[in-house]
Structures are given as structure tokens and as C-alpha cells.
Amino acid sequence: MIIERADANDLGVILTLRTEASEWLAQRGIKQWAVAWPTPEEQNRRILASIEAGETWMIRDENEATMATVALDTFSDPRLWTPEEQADPAMYLHRLIVRRKHAGLGTEIMDWACHRAHRLGLHWLRIDVWTDNTGLHDYYLRNGFKHVRTLNLADYPSGALFQRATSQPG
Ligand SMILES: CC(C)(COP(=O)(O)OP(=O)(O)OC[C@H]1O[C@@H](n2cnc3c(N)ncnc32)[C@H](O)[C@@H]1OP(=O)(O)O)[C@@H](O)C(=O)NCCC(=O)NCCS
């Protein structure tokens, strides 16, 4: 698995992965990602800004085919995390998508993210997850994350907060 920073040419690939994922979820009756949040334009702008900041990563095979993507940054959203949590250095994981034919790769990607955060002196790998998607919550719990709390925010769909100590090897 080759992990490299995304560039602007990857925007279309990332949007395709997202569409594939939302269709797969919809087939299973899961509404997460059924619509772009808050709008398609704003979603694309956010992804592009993350690419330009060097914070989006592409996971490819030896033939350069994309297997997965993930974004990592250090912005602690004050709507979600308390001042004490914000003061404790952390890396925030977003937009993790693994293509269906590579299912199983997510664990390895999160281990890599944890090691990277640890090397950078960050204590936590944190994620905000779709508020009522308990299947996905269980997935993160199985991957070494602990539930921090769940916020029911009217204007933000991902209020279930999880974190994993970066010192905890995968
Ligand atoms: C979540 C994801 C990255 C995990 O990838 P992975 O570690 O390679 O593992 P898998 O794809 O095999 O998924 C692991 C399990 O979680 C379940 N799962 C994955 N995404 C889910 C979701 N969004 N909602 C509910 N369950 C989900 C899978 O069905 C699978 O369940 P199973 O073990 O009973 O078969 C990948 O499934 C994915 O891209 N999902 C869609 C996008 C998404 O939800 N990303 C996370 C955003 S916070």
C-alpha cells in the first residue's frame, strides 16, 4: 500500500469514492452521506481546501489505482471538543473511505494515522461520527477508539465523538 498526499487531480477520484460509498450505504438502508453536507459546493470546497493544505491522503496499490482515501488535520472544532480537549494535542481524522474491493484496509490506515500523529507529538486520534449510525460507532470501538460523548447538534450531523490514544499501537 502506497500512501501519498492528494493533489488537485484527485478531487474527482475522491468524489467518486464518496458517491460509491453513499450508494453502498443506501443499499443497506443507511442514510449517512445520502446528501452532500451542507451543500455539494461547500463539500467540494472543503475537500479541495484539505487537498491544498496537504491534509488529504490517497492510498494506492502498486499500479497507482486508488484503494482508499483519508484526511487528517489538527483543527479542533470548538462546537465538538471542550477547551480542555482542544488544549490536548490531537489529530482529527475525516473522510475515511475504503473501496469495497479493498474492504479490511481501514484498520491499517488508522494504525498508520495513529503512528503519524504519535510521531508528530499528538496524543489523540479523534473522529466525529454520524450521530445515529451505531454500526459505524461499533466499527471504531473495535478499532481501539473510546466513545467520548454524543452531541445532538441541530446543524451538524456527526455528533458522536471518539478518540484513540496515539501511544496505543494498532
Ligand atoms: C468505514 C470504512 C472506512 C471501514 O473500512 P474497513 O476497515 O476497510 O472495513 P469494512 O469496509 O470491511 O467495514 C467494516 C465493518 O463496518 C461496517 N461499516 C462500514 N461503514 C459503515 C457505515 N458507514 N455504517 C455502518 N456500518 C459500516 C461494514 O459493513 C463492516 O461490517 P461487517 O464487519 O459486519 O462486515 C469503510 O467501510 C467505508 O469506506 N465506509 C463508507 C464510508 C464511511 O462510512 N466512512 C467513515 C466516515 S466516519
Tab-separated table of N, CA, C and O in Angstrom, residues 24-148:
chain	number	residue	atom	x	y	z
A	24	TRP	N	-23.443	2.449	-1.643
A	24	TRP	CA	-23.320	1.187	-0.897
A	24	TRP	C	-24.101	1.283	0.419
A	24	TRP	O	-24.835	0.371	0.790
A	25	LEU	N	-23.936	2.423	1.110
A	25	LEU	CA	-24.643	2.610	2.378
A	25	LEU	C	-26.154	2.643	2.155
A	25	LEU	O	-26.918	2.028	2.907
A	26	ALA	N	-26.580	3.342	1.092
A	26	ALA	CA	-28.024	3.451	0.815
A	26	ALA	C	-28.628	2.073	0.567
A	26	ALA	O	-29.726	1.765	1.050
A	27	GLN	N	-27.887	1.201	-0.139
A	27	GLN	CA	-28.382	-0.168	-0.386
A	27	GLN	C	-28.616	-0.915	0.917
A	27	GLN	O	-29.418	-1.838	0.981
A	28	ARG	N	-27.865	-0.504	1.944
A	28	ARG	CA	-28.002	-1.178	3.243
A	28	ARG	C	-28.919	-0.394	4.183
A	28	ARG	O	-28.952	-0.645	5.384
A	29	GLY	N	-29.617	0.588	3.629
A	29	GLY	CA	-30.603	1.332	4.419
A	29	GLY	C	-29.983	2.357	5.353
A	29	GLY	O	-30.630	2.801	6.313
A	30	ILE	N	-28.717	2.740	5.083
A	30	ILE	CA	-28.033	3.716	5.945
A	30	ILE	C	-28.025	5.069	5.244
A	30	ILE	O	-27.542	5.190	4.115
A	31	LYS	N	-28.556	6.076	5.931
A	31	LYS	CA	-28.756	7.388	5.283
A	31	LYS	C	-27.510	8.272	5.280
A	31	LYS	O	-27.469	9.288	4.602
A	32	GLN	N	-26.482	7.865	6.028
A	32	GLN	CA	-25.247	8.655	6.095
A	32	GLN	C	-24.759	8.975	4.680
A	32	GLN	O	-24.700	8.103	3.825
A	33	TRP	N	-24.420	10.226	4.445
A	33	TRP	CA	-23.848	10.667	3.176
A	33	TRP	C	-24.833	10.596	2.008
A	33	TRP	O	-24.426	10.654	0.850
A	34	ALA	N	-26.138	10.481	2.303
A	34	ALA	CA	-27.125	10.441	1.209
A	34	ALA	C	-27.125	11.771	0.461
A	34	ALA	O	-27.339	11.816	-0.745
A	35	VAL	N	-26.886	12.842	1.194
A	35	VAL	CA	-26.755	14.151	0.537
A	35	VAL	C	-25.452	14.799	0.998
A	35	VAL	O	-24.980	14.545	2.112
A	36	ALA	N	-24.886	15.610	0.106
A	36	ALA	CA	-23.647	16.304	0.462
A	36	ALA	C	-23.949	17.289	1.584
A	36	ALA	O	-25.024	17.884	1.620
A	37	TRP	N	-22.977	17.465	2.507
A	37	TRP	CA	-23.237	18.361	3.633
A	37	TRP	C	-22.261	19.526	3.650
A	37	TRP	O	-21.071	19.304	3.482
A	38	PRO	N	-22.691	20.770	3.858
A	38	PRO	CA	-24.109	21.188	3.897
A	38	PRO	C	-24.685	21.336	2.494
A	38	PRO	O	-25.891	21.251	2.324
A	39	THR	N	-23.831	21.557	1.487
A	39	THR	CA	-24.269	21.599	0.093
A	39	THR	C	-23.153	20.936	-0.727
A	39	THR	O	-22.002	20.864	-0.269
A	40	PRO	N	-23.452	20.488	-1.968
A	40	PRO	CA	-22.380	19.895	-2.783
A	40	PRO	C	-21.227	20.863	-2.997
A	40	PRO	O	-20.052	20.487	-2.916
A	41	GLU	N	-21.538	22.143	-3.231
A	41	GLU	CA	-20.476	23.124	-3.491
A	41	GLU	C	-19.566	23.279	-2.269
A	41	GLU	O	-18.348	23.290	-2.379
A	42	GLU	N	-20.198	23.398	-1.101
A	42	GLU	CA	-19.421	23.596	0.124
A	42	GLU	C	-18.609	22.336	0.442
A	42	GLU	O	-17.447	22.410	0.875
A	43	GLN	N	-19.197	21.183	0.182
A	43	GLN	CA	-18.472	19.936	0.416
A	43	GLN	C	-17.224	19.865	-0.482
A	43	GLN	O	-16.131	19.550	-0.022
A	44	ASN	N	-17.392	20.184	-1.759
A	44	ASN	CA	-16.262	20.140	-2.685
A	44	ASN	C	-15.195	21.162	-2.301
A	44	ASN	O	-14.000	20.890	-2.369
A	45	ARG	N	-15.662	22.340	-1.862
A	45	ARG	CA	-14.727	23.379	-1.459
A	45	ARG	C	-13.893	22.903	-0.264
A	45	ARG	O	-12.691	23.099	-0.204
A	46	ARG	N	-14.582	22.233	0.686
A	46	ARG	CA	-13.902	21.733	1.880
A	46	ARG	C	-12.853	20.669	1.514
A	46	ARG	O	-11.736	20.676	2.009
A	47	ILE	N	-13.224	19.781	0.606
A	47	ILE	CA	-12.287	18.718	0.208
A	47	ILE	C	-11.079	19.326	-0.514
A	47	ILE	O	-9.939	18.978	-0.237
A	48	LEU	N	-11.360	20.269	-1.415
A	48	LEU	CA	-10.265	20.903	-2.159
A	48	LEU	C	-9.340	21.670	-1.209
A	48	LEU	O	-8.106	21.603	-1.339
A	49	ALA	N	-9.918	22.375	-0.253
A	49	ALA	CA	-9.093	23.119	0.716
A	49	ALA	C	-8.205	22.152	1.495
A	49	ALA	O	-7.025	22.440	1.757
A	50	SER	N	-8.744	20.997	1.837
A	50	SER	CA	-7.967	19.999	2.569
A	50	SER	C	-6.828	19.457	1.697
A	50	SER	O	-5.702	19.269	2.169
A	51	ILE	N	-7.113	19.236	0.404
A	51	ILE	CA	-6.059	18.786	-0.530
A	51	ILE	C	-4.971	19.853	-0.601
A	51	ILE	O	-3.778	19.557	-0.482
A	52	GLU	N	-5.399	21.093	-0.773
A	52	GLU	CA	-4.415	22.174	-0.941
A	52	GLU	C	-3.571	22.385	0.316
A	52	GLU	O	-2.417	22.795	0.242
A	53	ALA	N	-4.151	22.070	1.462
A	53	ALA	CA	-3.407	22.204	2.724
A	53	ALA	C	-2.492	20.997	2.954
A	53	ALA	O	-1.791	20.933	3.976
A	54	GLY	N	-2.517	20.023	2.038
A	54	GLY	CA	-1.677	18.827	2.198
A	54	GLY	C	-2.218	17.878	3.250
A	54	GLY	O	-1.472	17.082	3.835
A	55	GLU	N	-3.535	17.948	3.508
A	55	GLU	CA	-4.109	17.165	4.606
A	55	GLU	C	-4.971	15.985	4.135
A	55	GLU	O	-5.572	15.299	4.954
A	56	THR	N	-5.028	15.787	2.819
A	56	THR	CA	-5.778	14.633	2.307
A	56	THR	C	-4.793	13.640	1.702
A	56	THR	O	-3.842	14.033	1.016
A	57	TRP	N	-5.038	12.387	1.981
A	57	TRP	CA	-4.110	11.316	1.595
A	57	TRP	C	-4.817	10.301	0.706
A	57	TRP	O	-6.007	10.022	0.912
A	58	MET	N	-4.051	9.763	-0.257
A	58	MET	CA	-4.570	8.729	-1.136
A	58	MET	C	-3.807	7.437	-0.847
A	58	MET	O	-2.569	7.457	-0.721
A	59	ILE	N	-4.535	6.355	-0.766
A	59	ILE	CA	-3.906	5.053	-0.530
A	59	ILE	C	-4.059	4.277	-1.840
A	59	ILE	O	-5.183	4.036	-2.296
A	60	ARG	N	-2.924	3.939	-2.435
A	60	ARG	CA	-2.971	3.334	-3.771
A	60	ARG	C	-2.251	1.994	-3.775
A	60	ARG	O	-1.422	1.718	-2.896
A	61	ASP	N	-2.557	1.218	-4.817
A	61	ASP	CA	-1.825	-0.036	-4.972
A	61	ASP	C	-0.596	0.209	-5.847
A	61	ASP	O	-0.341	1.340	-6.277
A	62	GLU	N	0.125	-0.858	-6.125
A	62	GLU	CA	1.391	-0.694	-6.870
A	62	GLU	C	1.160	-0.222	-8.299
A	62	GLU	O	2.079	0.255	-8.968
A	63	ASN	N	-0.088	-0.347	-8.793
A	63	ASN	CA	-0.400	0.154	-10.145
A	63	ASN	C	-0.991	1.560	-10.118
A	63	ASN	O	-1.576	2.013	-11.103
A	64	GLU	N	-0.882	2.222	-8.956
A	64	GLU	CA	-1.382	3.598	-8.802
A	64	GLU	C	-2.904	3.684	-8.749
A	64	GLU	O	-3.474	4.763	-8.865
A	65	ALA	N	-3.568	2.537	-8.634
A	65	ALA	CA	-5.041	2.569	-8.505
A	65	ALA	C	-5.399	2.942	-7.073
A	65	ALA	O	-4.763	2.459	-6.115
A	66	THR	N	-6.409	3.802	-6.919
A	66	THR	CA	-6.781	4.257	-5.578
A	66	THR	C	-7.597	3.187	-4.854
A	66	THR	O	-8.590	2.687	-5.377
A	67	MET	N	-7.159	2.858	-3.647
A	67	MET	CA	-7.862	1.861	-2.830
A	67	MET	C	-8.683	2.548	-1.738
A	67	MET	O	-9.696	2.029	-1.297
A	68	ALA	N	-8.199	3.723	-1.307
A	68	ALA	CA	-8.847	4.382	-0.165
A	68	ALA	C	-8.370	5.821	-0.091
A	68	ALA	O	-7.408	6.212	-0.772
A	69	THR	N	-9.035	6.597	0.738
A	69	THR	CA	-8.600	7.972	0.999
A	69	THR	C	-8.928	8.321	2.449
A	69	THR	O	-9.827	7.721	3.059
A	70	VAL	N	-8.189	9.292	2.965
A	70	VAL	CA	-8.466	9.772	4.321
A	70	VAL	C	-7.921	11.201	4.430
A	70	VAL	O	-6.992	11.564	3.715
A	71	ALA	N	-8.520	11.990	5.296
A	71	ALA	CA	-7.997	13.331	5.574
A	71	ALA	C	-7.631	13.408	7.057
A	71	ALA	O	-8.327	12.829	7.906
A	72	LEU	N	-6.536	14.099	7.328
A	72	LEU	CA	-6.052	14.251	8.705
A	72	LEU	C	-5.680	15.700	8.928
A	72	LEU	O	-4.953	16.283	8.119
A	73	ASP	N	-6.194	16.287	10.010
A	73	ASP	CA	-5.769	17.649	10.323
A	73	ASP	C	-5.701	17.831	11.831
A	73	ASP	O	-5.962	16.886	12.590
A	74	THR	N	-5.328	19.022	12.247
A	74	THR	CA	-5.187	19.267	13.686
A	74	THR	C	-6.179	20.334	14.165
A	74	THR	O	-6.013	20.895	15.243
A	75	PHE	N	-7.210	20.587	13.346
A	75	PHE	CA	-8.212	21.586	13.760
A	75	PHE	C	-9.210	20.960	14.736
A	75	PHE	O	-9.920	20.004	14.403
A	76	SER	N	-9.252	21.520	15.922
A	76	SER	CA	-10.152	21.027	16.959
A	76	SER	C	-11.414	21.891	16.946
A	76	SER	O	-11.366	23.058	17.342
A	77	ASP	N	-12.495	21.332	16.473
A	77	ASP	CA	-13.729	22.113	16.287
A	77	ASP	C	-14.348	22.459	17.650
A	77	ASP	O	-14.751	21.562	18.395
A	78	PRO	N	-14.422	23.751	17.970
A	78	PRO	CA	-14.929	24.134	19.307
A	78	PRO	C	-16.408	23.798	19.513
A	78	PRO	O	-16.878	23.791	20.650
A	79	ARG	N	-17.126	23.494	18.423
A	79	ARG	CA	-18.515	23.041	18.610
A	79	ARG	C	-18.555	21.636	19.211
A	79	ARG	O	-19.556	21.209	19.777
A	80	LEU	N	-17.464	20.885	18.997
A	80	LEU	CA	-17.468	19.467	19.367
A	80	LEU	C	-16.613	19.166	20.588
A	80	LEU	O	-16.983	18.352	21.429
A	81	TRP	N	-15.459	19.812	20.668
A	81	TRP	CA	-14.469	19.439	21.682
A	81	TRP	C	-14.373	20.547	22.724
A	81	TRP	O	-14.430	21.725	22.399
A	82	THR	N	-14.233	20.160	23.983
A	82	THR	CA	-14.192	21.132	25.079
A	82	THR	C	-12.852	21.885	25.050
A	82	THR	O	-11.882	21.413	24.439
A	83	PRO	N	-12.765	23.018	25.739
A	83	PRO	CA	-11.491	23.742	25.798
A	83	PRO	C	-10.352	22.860	26.313
A	83	PRO	O	-9.229	22.930	25.804
A	84	GLU	N	-10.617	21.997	27.294
A	84	GLU	CA	-9.564	21.105	27.812
A	84	GLU	C	-9.118	20.143	26.721
A	84	GLU	O	-7.922	19.887	26.529
A	85	GLU	N	-10.090	19.590	26.000
A	85	GLU	CA	-9.745	18.653	24.912
A	85	GLU	C	-8.979	19.377	23.795
A	85	GLU	O	-8.031	18.838	23.231
A	86	GLN	N	-9.405	20.590	23.502
A	86	GLN	CA	-8.727	21.355	22.446
A	86	GLN	C	-7.265	21.621	22.815
A	86	GLN	O	-6.396	21.704	21.945
A	87	ALA	N	-7.020	21.763	24.120
A	87	ALA	CA	-5.657	22.075	24.565
A	87	ALA	C	-4.745	20.845	24.550
A	87	ALA	O	-3.527	20.969	24.637
A	88	ASP	N	-5.321	19.668	24.419
A	88	ASP	CA	-4.560	18.413	24.424
A	88	ASP	C	-4.301	18.033	22.960
A	88	ASP	O	-5.245	17.730	22.223
A	89	PRO	N	-3.039	18.068	22.502
A	89	PRO	CA	-2.758	17.948	21.068
A	89	PRO	C	-3.319	16.664	20.438
A	89	PRO	O	-3.095	15.565	20.947
A	90	ALA	N	-4.009	16.837	19.336
A	90	ALA	CA	-4.685	15.698	18.715
A	90	ALA	C	-4.687	15.831	17.196
A	90	ALA	O	-4.560	16.935	16.654
A	91	MET	N	-4.843	14.689	16.549
A	91	MET	CA	-5.049	14.672	15.112
A	91	MET	C	-6.494	14.246	14.873
A	91	MET	O	-7.019	13.378	15.569
A	92	TYR	N	-7.134	14.873	13.882
A	92	TYR	CA	-8.549	14.623	13.601
A	92	TYR	C	-8.668	13.940	12.246
A	92	TYR	O	-8.091	14.411	11.244
A	93	LEU	N	-9.373	12.835	12.248
A	93	LEU	CA	-9.497	12.013	11.039
A	93	LEU	C	-10.857	12.284	10.386
A	93	LEU	O	-11.881	12.327	11.068
A	94	HIS	N	-10.841	12.496	9.075
A	94	HIS	CA	-12.077	12.777	8.333
A	94	HIS	C	-12.098	11.971	7.031
A	94	HIS	O	-11.040	11.649	6.480
A	95	ARG	N	-13.309	11.796	6.523
A	95	ARG	CA	-13.496	11.277	5.156
A	95	ARG	C	-12.701	10.009	4.865
A	95	ARG	O	-12.139	9.852	3.779
A	96	LEU	N	-12.651	9.111	5.831
A	96	LEU	CA	-12.034	7.802	5.557
A	96	LEU	C	-12.985	6.997	4.671
A	96	LEU	O	-14.145	6.780	5.024
A	97	ILE	N	-12.496	6.607	3.515
A	97	ILE	CA	-13.299	5.770	2.614
A	97	ILE	C	-12.399	4.668	2.061
A	97	ILE	O	-11.315	4.951	1.540
A	98	VAL	N	-12.851	3.440	2.200
A	98	VAL	CA	-12.143	2.295	1.615
A	98	VAL	C	-13.046	1.713	0.536
A	98	VAL	O	-14.227	1.444	0.782
A	99	ARG	N	-12.495	1.556	-0.665
A	99	ARG	CA	-13.288	0.964	-1.753
A	99	ARG	C	-13.659	-0.456	-1.387
A	99	ARG	O	-12.878	-1.185	-0.773
A	100	ARG	N	-14.854	-0.854	-1.794
A	100	ARG	CA	-15.402	-2.153	-1.397
A	100	ARG	C	-14.448	-3.305	-1.668
A	100	ARG	O	-14.305	-4.217	-0.875
A	101	LYS	N	-13.793	-3.287	-2.836
A	101	LYS	CA	-12.962	-4.468	-3.134
A	101	LYS	C	-11.702	-4.519	-2.269
A	101	LYS	O	-10.978	-5.512	-2.297
A	102	HIS	N	-11.462	-3.459	-1.497
A	102	HIS	CA	-10.319	-3.477	-0.592
A	102	HIS	C	-10.771	-3.459	0.869
A	102	HIS	O	-9.994	-3.079	1.753
A	103	ALA	N	-12.022	-3.846	1.097
A	103	ALA	CA	-12.569	-3.841	2.465
A	103	ALA	C	-11.603	-4.555	3.400
A	103	ALA	O	-11.058	-5.613	3.064
A	104	GLY	N	-11.386	-3.963	4.547
A	104	GLY	CA	-10.454	-4.512	5.524
A	104	GLY	C	-9.226	-3.625	5.701
A	104	GLY	O	-8.522	-3.716	6.707
A	105	LEU	N	-9.007	-2.733	4.756
A	105	LEU	CA	-7.817	-1.878	4.767
A	105	LEU	C	-7.896	-0.764	5.828
A	105	LEU	O	-6.878	-0.200	6.230
A	106	GLY	N	-9.112	-0.458	6.264
A	106	GLY	CA	-9.313	0.689	7.156
A	106	GLY	C	-8.485	0.601	8.434
A	106	GLY	O	-7.928	1.604	8.893
A	107	THR	N	-8.376	-0.590	8.998
A	107	THR	CA	-7.639	-0.771	10.246
A	107	THR	C	-6.178	-0.363	10.059
A	107	THR	O	-5.600	0.354	10.887
A	108	GLU	N	-5.606	-0.803	8.941
A	108	GLU	CA	-4.200	-0.483	8.657
A	108	GLU	C	-4.022	1.039	8.478
A	108	GLU	O	-3.030	1.615	8.916
A	109	ILE	N	-4.994	1.667	7.844
A	109	ILE	CA	-4.910	3.113	7.606
A	109	ILE	C	-4.990	3.864	8.942
A	109	ILE	O	-4.252	4.818	9.178
A	110	MET	N	-5.874	3.404	9.823
A	110	MET	CA	-5.978	4.084	11.121
A	110	MET	C	-4.730	3.860	11.970
A	110	MET	O	-4.301	4.758	12.694
A	111	ASP	N	-4.127	2.668	11.850
A	111	ASP	CA	-2.863	2.429	12.566
A	111	ASP	C	-1.786	3.387	12.048
A	111	ASP	O	-1.034	3.973	12.830
A	112	TRP	N	-1.743	3.535	10.736
A	112	TRP	CA	-0.757	4.465	10.141
A	112	TRP	C	-1.011	5.891	10.651
A	112	TRP	O	-0.068	6.606	11.023
A	113	ALA	N	-2.286	6.306	10.670
A	113	ALA	CA	-2.633	7.663	11.134
A	113	ALA	C	-2.217	7.846	12.590
A	113	ALA	O	-1.702	8.897	12.985
A	114	CYS	N	-2.407	6.809	13.385
A	114	CYS	CA	-2.041	6.863	14.801
A	114	CYS	C	-0.528	7.023	14.957
A	114	CYS	O	-0.057	7.859	15.736
A	115	HIS	N	0.225	6.229	14.202
A	115	HIS	CA	1.696	6.330	14.269
A	115	HIS	C	2.145	7.726	13.831
A	115	HIS	O	3.026	8.326	14.445
A	116	ARG	N	1.522	8.213	12.779
A	116	ARG	CA	1.899	9.538	12.263
A	116	ARG	C	1.629	10.610	13.330
A	116	ARG	O	2.475	11.468	13.605
A	117	ALA	N	0.459	10.544	13.935
A	117	ALA	CA	0.106	11.524	14.968
A	117	ALA	C	1.082	11.431	16.143
A	117	ALA	O	1.549	12.449	16.665
A	118	HIS	N	1.410	10.204	16.522
A	118	HIS	CA	2.333	9.991	17.647
A	118	HIS	C	3.695	10.613	17.344
A	118	HIS	O	4.268	11.319	18.177
A	119	ARG	N	4.182	10.371	16.122
A	119	ARG	CA	5.483	10.929	15.706
A	119	ARG	C	5.471	12.453	15.756
A	119	ARG	O	6.469	13.093	16.003
A	120	LEU	N	4.301	13.042	15.492
A	120	LEU	CA	4.179	14.499	15.490
A	120	LEU	C	3.921	15.052	16.894
A	120	LEU	O	3.660	16.245	17.061
A	121	GLY	N	3.932	14.178	17.876
A	121	GLY	CA	3.759	14.620	19.256
A	121	GLY	C	2.300	14.849	19.650
A	121	GLY	O	2.029	15.531	20.649
A	122	LEU	N	1.381	14.286	18.892
A	122	LEU	CA	-0.049	14.466	19.182
A	122	LEU	C	-0.546	13.266	19.999
A	122	LEU	O	-0.176	12.124	19.716
A	123	HIS	N	-1.354	13.533	20.995
A	123	HIS	CA	-1.712	12.480	21.952
A	123	HIS	C	-2.892	11.626	21.516
A	123	HIS	O	-3.059	10.515	22.001
A	124	TRP	N	-3.749	12.186	20.676
A	124	TRP	CA	-5.006	11.502	20.350
A	124	TRP	C	-5.271	11.493	18.852
A	124	TRP	O	-4.932	12.455	18.158
A	125	LEU	N	-5.900	10.411	18.413
A	125	LEU	CA	-6.514	10.390	17.089
A	125	LEU	C	-8.019	10.471	17.351
A	125	LEU	O	-8.568	9.631	18.076
A	126	ARG	N	-8.645	11.524	16.830
A	126	ARG	CA	-10.062	11.762	17.141
A	126	ARG	C	-10.910	11.740	15.874
A	126	ARG	O	-10.429	12.077	14.786
A	127	ILE	N	-12.175	11.398	16.082
A	127	ILE	CA	-13.094	11.375	14.946
A	127	ILE	C	-14.500	11.733	15.415
A	127	ILE	O	-14.888	11.381	16.537
A	128	ASP	N	-15.211	12.484	14.583
A	128	ASP	CA	-16.641	12.684	14.842
A	128	ASP	C	-17.419	11.861	13.817
A	128	ASP	O	-17.136	11.906	12.627
A	129	VAL	N	-18.342	11.069	14.340
A	129	VAL	CA	-19.017	10.054	13.529
A	129	VAL	C	-20.508	10.386	13.443
A	129	VAL	O	-21.080	10.949	14.387
A	130	TRP	N	-21.114	10.001	12.324
A	130	TRP	CA	-22.553	10.184	12.095
A	130	TRP	C	-23.315	9.825	13.374
A	130	TRP	O	-23.174	8.715	13.903
A	131	THR	N	-24.115	10.771	13.855
A	131	THR	CA	-24.629	10.696	15.227
A	131	THR	C	-25.366	9.392	15.543
A	131	THR	O	-25.135	8.783	16.591
A	132	ASP	N	-26.244	8.939	14.634
A	132	ASP	CA	-27.073	7.775	14.998
A	132	ASP	C	-26.662	6.491	14.287
A	132	ASP	O	-27.407	5.519	14.290
A	133	ASN	N	-25.459	6.485	13.700
A	133	ASN	CA	-25.022	5.283	12.978
A	133	ASN	C	-24.265	4.348	13.931
A	133	ASN	O	-23.036	4.324	13.972
A	134	THR	N	-25.026	3.558	14.690
A	134	THR	CA	-24.395	2.741	15.732
A	134	THR	C	-23.494	1.650	15.138
A	134	THR	O	-22.511	1.248	15.770
A	135	GLY	N	-23.804	1.216	13.915
A	135	GLY	CA	-22.943	0.221	13.263
A	135	GLY	C	-21.544	0.775	13.067
A	135	GLY	O	-20.538	0.086	13.301
A	136	LEU	N	-21.481	2.038	12.681
A	136	LEU	CA	-20.182	2.684	12.476
A	136	LEU	C	-19.496	2.975	13.823
A	136	LEU	O	-18.277	2.858	13.936
A	137	HIS	N	-20.301	3.310	14.829
A	137	HIS	CA	-19.710	3.509	16.164
A	137	HIS	C	-19.010	2.215	16.602
A	137	HIS	O	-17.875	2.245	17.098
A	138	ASP	N	-19.694	1.086	16.392
A	138	ASP	CA	-19.119	-0.205	16.796
A	138	ASP	C	-17.811	-0.472	16.063
A	138	ASP	O	-16.870	-1.020	16.635
A	139	TYR	N	-17.783	-0.075	14.792
A	139	TYR	CA	-16.562	-0.268	13.990
A	139	TYR	C	-15.378	0.465	14.649
A	139	TYR	O	-14.299	-0.106	14.817
A	140	TYR	N	-15.589	1.713	15.066
A	140	TYR	CA	-14.481	2.457	15.675
A	140	TYR	C	-14.117	1.883	17.050
A	140	TYR	O	-12.938	1.827	17.403
A	141	LEU	N	-15.127	1.433	17.787
A	141	LEU	CA	-14.830	0.805	19.086
A	141	LEU	C	-13.965	-0.438	18.879
A	141	LEU	O	-13.023	-0.686	19.633
A	142	ARG	N	-14.269	-1.203	17.825
A	142	ARG	CA	-13.468	-2.409	17.518
A	142	ARG	C	-12.046	-2.039	17.104
A	142	ARG	O	-11.154	-2.868	17.146
A	143	ASN	N	-11.857	-0.802	16.683
A	143	ASN	CA	-10.541	-0.363	16.214
A	143	ASN	C	-9.802	0.483	17.247
A	143	ASN	O	-8.969	1.327	16.896
A	144	GLY	N	-10.107	0.253	18.504
A	144	GLY	CA	-9.304	0.847	19.579
A	144	GLY	C	-9.743	2.227	20.034
A	144	GLY	O	-9.085	2.841	20.876
A	145	PHE	N	-10.850	2.736	19.461
A	145	PHE	CA	-11.339	4.056	19.884
A	145	PHE	C	-12.252	3.891	21.098
A	145	PHE	O	-12.908	2.865	21.273
A	146	LYS	N	-12.290	4.960	21.902
A	146	LYS	CA	-13.239	5.015	23.022
A	146	LYS	C	-14.261	6.103	22.711
A	146	LYS	O	-13.917	7.142	22.144
A	147	HIS	N	-15.507	5.836	23.128
A	147	HIS	CA	-16.556	6.840	22.931
A	147	HIS	C	-16.332	7.972	23.932
A	147	HIS	O	-16.146	7.713	25.132
A	148	VAL	N	-16.316	9.207	23.464
A	148	VAL	CA	-16.123	10.356	24.360
A	148	VAL	C	-17.496	10.874	24.816
A	148	VAL	O	-17.777	10.978	26.001
